[in-house]
């Protein structure tokens, strides 16, 4: 049998991944495309955000292992067989990277560092009142692998943290809740809201004009999940009106973000090119190996996606 690495990787990344995977799975045959005559050998596909249709014509497929944490792209791909288990990437190293990005965004907002950077561009010397972390309430939407790690990091850094998820997962030191009332309580209390929800039919367009109006006036939005969670026109209007004080955006509905998009030059937007938590081949290959060996040995697979929930 063989493993297909289905990706959009260029030659360099492909070589890095091939080395990392072959290093932990030396006994496996790794193909980087379903070469003619060998498609019937492929029983595992590793999917790194591949182009739609990449999983078509693989009759022996028994596992699709995403190399990304978010799987909405794969779930929308009609070449993903309905009866083949789909596992997503869950890697503590990736969660830690996300926590670093969130900590940077929260600290920069809390201490006004984005404002000071803007002042520097104007050669303007002006100080603002310094606040303690425990004066700042941060809300984290989504308390899964990423959200929980982020919330715990922020608690450790001294912030007051509220969290929201479908099942109100308890997180030490975090005031957690579920449902509309808990969401309203979080949105009206937090001065920084971090989005770490998965993109599903229930969360697409989550930050529309109505929801942005529920945030505290002047609150900051930190979107580290998916661009389609945010209605861009609504966020731009809320920024211009002062309802949202600053937005830190790492993900966009269309990536790369088009050069003409107003986010690029908006003074209240800090942009990252979808790098909040990149999959690290060194640790992710170990996660992949765990599931490959489980499949080969007939043991339960880890991190399976619940397709009815969409994550
Ligand atoms: P996860 O472990 O599946 O956690 C998802 C969390 O969201 C869970 O707590 C879940 O609640 C909650 N949730 C889902 N739908 C909800 C809804 N409708 N209302 C309220 N809560 C809801 O996912 P993860 O690994 O933390 O990753 C989260 C997302 O981060 C990914 O899907 C991806 O989009 C994004 N991501 C971005 C980057 C980047 O570089 N920007 C990197 C990796 C991941 P329950 O626990 O109660 O089910
Ligand atoms: C990146 O955005 C991921 O979902 O892993």
CSV table of C-alpha atoms and ligand atoms in Angstrom, one decimal, residues 67-70 94 226 274 277 279, ligand 2:
chain,number,residue,atom,x,y,z
A,67,UNK,CA,-2.1,18.4,7.7
A,68,UNK,CA,-4.1,21.4,8.6
A,69,UNK,CA,-6.2,21.9,11.8
A,70,UNK,CA,-9.1,23.4,9.9
A,94,UNK,CA,1.0,24.1,16.7
A,226,UNK,CA,-10.8,31.8,9.2
A,274,UNK,CA,-2.1,33.4,7.6
A,277,UNK,CA,0.1,28.7,13.6
A,279,UNK,CA,2.0,23.2,10.6
B,2,LIG,C1,-4.2,26.5,9.3
B,2,LIG,O1,-4.9,27.5,9.1
B,2,LIG,C2,-4.8,25.3,9.8
B,2,LIG,O2,-6.0,25.1,9.8
B,2,LIG,O3,-4.0,24.4,10.1
